[in-house]
Every structure is written in structure tokens, then in C-alpha cells.
CSV table of C-alpha atoms in Angstrom, one decimal:
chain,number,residue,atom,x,y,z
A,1,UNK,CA,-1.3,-70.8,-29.0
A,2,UNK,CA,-1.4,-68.7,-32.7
A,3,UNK,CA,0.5,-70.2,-35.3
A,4,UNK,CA,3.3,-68.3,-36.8
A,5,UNK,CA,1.1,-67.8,-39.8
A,6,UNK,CA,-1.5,-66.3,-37.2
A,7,UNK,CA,1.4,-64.3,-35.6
A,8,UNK,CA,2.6,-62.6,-38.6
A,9,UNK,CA,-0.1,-59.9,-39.0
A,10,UNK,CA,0.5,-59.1,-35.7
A,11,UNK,CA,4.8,-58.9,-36.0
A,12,UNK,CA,4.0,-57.0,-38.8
A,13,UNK,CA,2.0,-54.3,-37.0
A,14,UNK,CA,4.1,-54.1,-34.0
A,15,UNK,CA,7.1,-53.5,-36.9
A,16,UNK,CA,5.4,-50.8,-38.3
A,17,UNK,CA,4.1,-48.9,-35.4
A,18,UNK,CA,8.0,-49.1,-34.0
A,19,UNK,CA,8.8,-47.3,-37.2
A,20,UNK,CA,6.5,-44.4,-37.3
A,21,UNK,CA,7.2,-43.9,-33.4
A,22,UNK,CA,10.8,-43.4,-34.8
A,23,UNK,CA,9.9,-41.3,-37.9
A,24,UNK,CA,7.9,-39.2,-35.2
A,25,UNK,CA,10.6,-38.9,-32.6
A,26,UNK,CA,13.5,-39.3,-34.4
A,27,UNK,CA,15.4,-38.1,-31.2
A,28,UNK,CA,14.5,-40.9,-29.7
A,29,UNK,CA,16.5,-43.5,-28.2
């Protein structure tokens, strides 16, 4: 089981990648 230290980095990413799929598809619901 990760930490939430250990989950961070990994919130973070999924954060960012959910804002460039909606910089990419604007559009998109």
C-alpha cells in the first residue's frame, strides 16, 4: 500500500495528463 507521500507523484501526473487531454480537446465533455 503507497503512502500518500508515494501517491503524490502519481496524483500529480494523472492531474496533468487530464489537463492537456482538455487543452487538446477542448470540445470535450
Amino acid at each position: 500500500i503507497l503512502s500518500d507521500g508515494e501517491k503524490q507523484p502519481f496524483i500529480e501526473e494523472a492531474e496533468r495528463l487530464r489537463n492537456a487531454h482538455k487543452k487538446q480537446h477542448p470540445h470535450y465533455k
